Tab-separated table of C-alpha atoms in Angstrom:
chain	number	residue	atom	x	y	z
E	1	SER	CA	7.072	-52.473	29.103
E	2	LEU	CA	3.180	-53.363	29.767
E	3	LEU	CA	2.584	-50.464	31.677
E	4	ALA	CA	4.166	-47.895	29.324
E	5	ARG	CA	2.094	-49.112	26.454
E	6	THR	CA	-0.894	-49.619	28.173
E	7	PHE	CA	-0.861	-45.802	29.024
E	8	GLY	CA	0.336	-44.772	25.279
E	9	VAL	CA	3.893	-43.103	26.741
E	10	THR	CA	7.209	-44.138	26.008
E	11	GLN	CA	9.516	-45.746	29.016
E	12	GLU	CA	11.418	-42.458	28.440
E	13	GLN	CA	8.586	-40.412	29.562
E	14	LEU	CA	8.709	-42.355	33.395
E	15	VAL	CA	10.694	-40.454	35.340
E	16	THR	CA	12.253	-41.828	38.620
E	17	VAL	CA	15.373	-40.890	40.569
E	18	ARG	CA	18.243	-42.391	42.301
E	19	GLN	CA	16.814	-42.248	45.638
E	20	ASN	CA	19.325	-41.509	48.470
E	21	HIS	CA	17.110	-41.769	51.631
E	22	GLY	CA	17.305	-37.987	52.189
E	23	SER	CA	14.919	-35.255	51.477
E	24	ASP	CA	15.777	-33.673	48.127
E	25	ILE	CA	12.909	-33.201	45.653
E	26	LEU	CA	12.982	-33.059	41.878
E	27	VAL	CA	10.663	-30.387	40.575
E	28	ILE	CA	9.441	-30.779	36.661
E	29	ASP	CA	7.674	-27.463	36.017
E	30	ALA	CA	7.876	-27.195	32.439
E	31	PRO	CA	7.257	-29.298	29.176
E	32	ASN	CA	10.073	-31.815	28.344
E	33	ASP	CA	10.517	-33.554	25.059
E	34	ASP	CA	13.651	-35.413	26.344
E	35	PHE	CA	13.249	-36.898	29.932
E	36	SER	CA	16.796	-38.426	29.723
E	37	HIS	CA	18.537	-35.552	31.553
E	38	PHE	CA	16.384	-36.606	34.598
E	39	ILE	CA	18.525	-39.871	34.589
E	40	GLY	CA	20.731	-40.175	37.878
E	41	ILE	CA	19.270	-37.454	39.743
E	42	GLU	CA	19.409	-38.041	43.350
E	43	ALA	CA	16.365	-37.382	45.185
E	44	ASP	CA	13.533	-38.735	47.103
E	45	ALA	CA	10.266	-36.969	45.641
E	46	ILE	CA	9.398	-35.549	42.337
E	47	ILE	CA	6.740	-32.954	42.005
E	48	THR	CA	4.767	-32.281	38.681
E	49	ASN	CA	1.969	-30.615	36.844
E	50	GLN	CA	3.010	-31.629	33.474
E	51	SER	CA	-0.057	-33.769	31.691
E	52	GLY	CA	1.653	-36.612	29.991
E	53	VAL	CA	4.594	-37.380	32.672
E	54	MET	CA	4.643	-40.547	34.725
E	55	ILE	CA	6.625	-40.323	37.768
E	56	GLY	CA	7.331	-42.913	40.399
E	57	VAL	CA	9.776	-43.931	43.185
E	58	THR	CA	10.601	-47.270	44.051
E	59	VAL	CA	10.318	-48.931	47.633
E	60	ALA	CA	10.837	-52.253	49.437
E	61	ASP	CA	10.340	-51.229	53.216
E	62	CYS	CA	10.115	-47.746	52.792
E	63	VAL	CA	6.564	-45.444	52.710
E	64	PRO	CA	5.841	-44.891	49.088
E	65	LEU	CA	3.385	-41.550	49.220
E	66	LEU	CA	1.577	-40.515	46.345
E	67	LEU	CA	0.019	-37.025	46.551
E	68	PHE	CA	-2.383	-35.335	44.474
E	69	ASP	CA	-4.016	-31.903	44.018
E	70	PRO	CA	-7.321	-32.085	41.824
E	71	VAL	CA	-7.500	-28.665	41.822
E	72	LYS	CA	-4.316	-27.320	40.256
E	73	LYS	CA	-3.391	-30.685	38.899
E	74	VAL	CA	-0.399	-31.162	40.598
E	75	ILE	CA	0.992	-34.620	41.600
E	76	ALA	CA	4.120	-36.140	43.492
E	77	ALA	CA	5.664	-39.202	44.291
E	78	VAL	CA	7.723	-39.374	47.548
E	79	HIS	CA	10.152	-42.414	48.997
E	80	ALA	CA	9.956	-42.208	52.683
E	81	GLY	CA	12.394	-44.418	54.546
E	82	TRP	CA	13.136	-43.653	58.358
E	83	GLN	CA	15.640	-40.925	57.366
E	84	GLY	CA	13.482	-38.964	54.889
E	85	THR	CA	10.545	-39.496	57.449
E	86	ALA	CA	12.651	-37.828	60.089
E	87	ALA	CA	13.863	-34.835	57.749
E	88	LYS	CA	9.837	-34.536	57.134
E	89	ILE	CA	10.152	-35.374	53.215
E	90	ALA	CA	6.407	-35.853	53.149
E	91	VAL	CA	6.073	-31.971	54.700
E	92	GLN	CA	8.488	-30.744	52.414
E	93	ALA	CA	6.618	-31.986	49.314
E	94	ILE	CA	3.464	-30.492	50.519
E	95	GLN	CA	5.482	-27.252	51.029
E	96	GLY	CA	7.192	-27.728	47.576
E	97	MET	CA	3.229	-28.073	45.893
E	98	THR	CA	2.302	-25.026	47.926
E	99	LYS	CA	5.270	-22.702	47.014
E	100	ILE	CA	5.644	-23.613	43.283
E	101	PHE	CA	2.378	-24.278	42.176
E	102	ASN	CA	-0.054	-22.403	44.688
E	103	CYS	CA	-1.593	-25.556	45.867
E	104	ARG	CA	-3.754	-25.382	48.951
E	105	PRO	CA	-2.879	-28.429	51.712
E	106	ALA	CA	-6.700	-28.775	52.479
E	107	GLU	CA	-7.069	-29.812	48.698
E	108	ILE	CA	-4.300	-32.657	48.325
E	109	LYS	CA	-5.088	-35.899	48.443
E	110	ALA	CA	-2.842	-38.490	49.526
E	111	ALA	CA	-2.156	-42.326	49.308
E	112	ILE	CA	0.267	-44.129	51.717
E	113	GLY	CA	1.155	-47.435	50.163
E	114	PRO	CA	2.300	-50.802	51.376
E	115	CYS	CA	5.598	-50.486	53.550
E	116	ILE	CA	7.111	-52.567	56.572
E	117	ASN	CA	4.747	-52.305	59.250
E	118	PRO	CA	5.835	-52.014	63.379
E	119	CYS	CA	5.034	-55.471	63.571
E	120	CYS	CA	8.261	-56.349	61.613
E	121	TYR	CA	10.070	-53.226	61.979
E	122	GLU	CA	12.329	-52.960	64.724
E	123	VAL	CA	15.081	-50.200	65.009
E	124	ASP	CA	17.707	-49.179	67.263
E	125	GLN	CA	19.249	-45.811	68.909
E	126	PRO	CA	20.713	-44.458	65.645
E	127	VAL	CA	17.240	-44.243	64.189
E	128	LYS	CA	16.006	-42.904	67.372
E	129	ASP	CA	18.359	-40.227	67.317
E	130	GLY	CA	17.300	-39.347	64.032
E	131	PHE	CA	14.307	-38.068	65.278
E	132	LYS	CA	15.515	-35.965	68.162
E	133	GLU	CA	13.844	-32.805	66.751
E	134	GLN	CA	10.438	-34.535	66.548
E	135	PRO	CA	10.089	-36.048	70.181
E	136	SER	CA	6.529	-35.881	70.263
E	137	LEU	CA	6.283	-37.556	67.108
E	138	TRP	CA	8.666	-40.147	68.073
E	139	GLU	CA	6.714	-41.146	71.286
E	140	ALA	CA	3.475	-41.280	68.978
E	141	VAL	CA	4.653	-43.843	66.538
E	142	THR	CA	6.988	-46.013	68.764
E	143	GLU	CA	6.559	-48.909	71.005
E	144	PRO	CA	9.803	-50.126	72.965
E	145	ALA	CA	10.568	-53.423	72.112
E	146	GLY	CA	12.999	-54.207	74.772
E	147	ASN	CA	17.146	-54.139	74.520
E	148	GLY	CA	17.471	-50.553	73.635
E	149	LYS	CA	15.281	-51.277	70.471
E	150	TRP	CA	11.905	-50.120	69.317
E	151	ARG	CA	8.928	-50.989	66.989
E	152	LEU	CA	8.323	-47.920	64.226
E	153	ASP	CA	5.415	-47.324	62.424
E	154	LEU	CA	6.740	-45.190	59.468
E	155	ALA	CA	3.295	-44.888	57.450
E	156	LEU	CA	1.840	-43.745	60.756
E	157	ALA	CA	4.719	-41.139	61.178
E	158	ASN	CA	3.918	-40.084	57.314
E	159	ARG	CA	0.500	-39.413	58.283
E	160	MET	CA	0.681	-37.446	61.157
E	161	GLN	CA	3.429	-35.005	59.180
E	162	LEU	CA	1.207	-34.873	56.376
E	163	GLU	CA	-1.654	-33.749	58.685
E	164	GLU	CA	0.890	-31.381	60.120
E	165	ALA	CA	1.298	-29.758	56.730
E	166	GLY	CA	-2.479	-29.233	56.491
E	167	LEU	CA	-3.880	-32.398	54.847
E	168	ALA	CA	-7.290	-33.418	56.348
E	169	GLY	CA	-7.319	-36.725	58.110
E	170	SER	CA	-10.073	-37.830	55.495
E	171	SER	CA	-7.937	-37.020	52.531
E	172	ILE	CA	-5.124	-39.378	53.716
E	173	GLN	CA	-5.675	-43.022	52.816
E	174	THR	CA	-3.346	-45.784	53.994
E	175	SER	CA	-2.830	-49.140	52.658
E	176	GLY	CA	-2.370	-50.707	55.604
E	177	HIS	CA	-0.444	-53.822	54.188
E	178	CYS	CA	3.039	-54.851	55.714
E	179	VAL	CA	5.181	-55.682	52.938
E	180	CYS	CA	7.229	-58.190	55.220
E	181	CYS	CA	4.170	-60.239	56.463
E	182	GLN	CA	3.044	-60.418	52.797
E	183	LYS	CA	6.369	-61.307	50.826
E	184	GLU	CA	3.904	-62.929	48.420
E	185	LEU	CA	2.765	-59.577	47.202
E	186	PHE	CA	5.331	-57.474	47.925
E	187	PHE	CA	9.217	-57.161	47.936
E	188	SER	CA	10.749	-56.485	51.453
E	189	TYR	CA	14.299	-55.858	52.324
């Protein structure tokens, strides 16, 4: 692949996981000569402090989150769909960086990539039920759409959770692009 050649690494050094819309996190905290043992691991986030390891998640409408601690040299890639967001996967990733690698949330930088925006994302009661443990978040990130449906702002929900986890608002950048509106640029489910 061109990306792998550009960075001088083999495709085997690109670590991804089999995403399952949950909140499990793969942690890579030791050098690895063989990345094949990560193939097929089910998780929705990867955290590592190992240099020379590329990590990534794939998304269509879900939120891609990239986290970076420039002091401890720790990175994370997070896939946050509505289920992962309801399970606070962004908060769990920050907690993992903090507990495992002694990162300080105030030093972590975050990027929220292109995802489906509320203009195109209409959800129903089962999604609302998924946020029952976070009623104030639900109220802050949704607008009624009528007929028992709501427009959900997943990017804002994840931003609020990152701030709840201790990141400064100024350390969080959001793309703002809607993958559904901009089909010429992005893939949307």
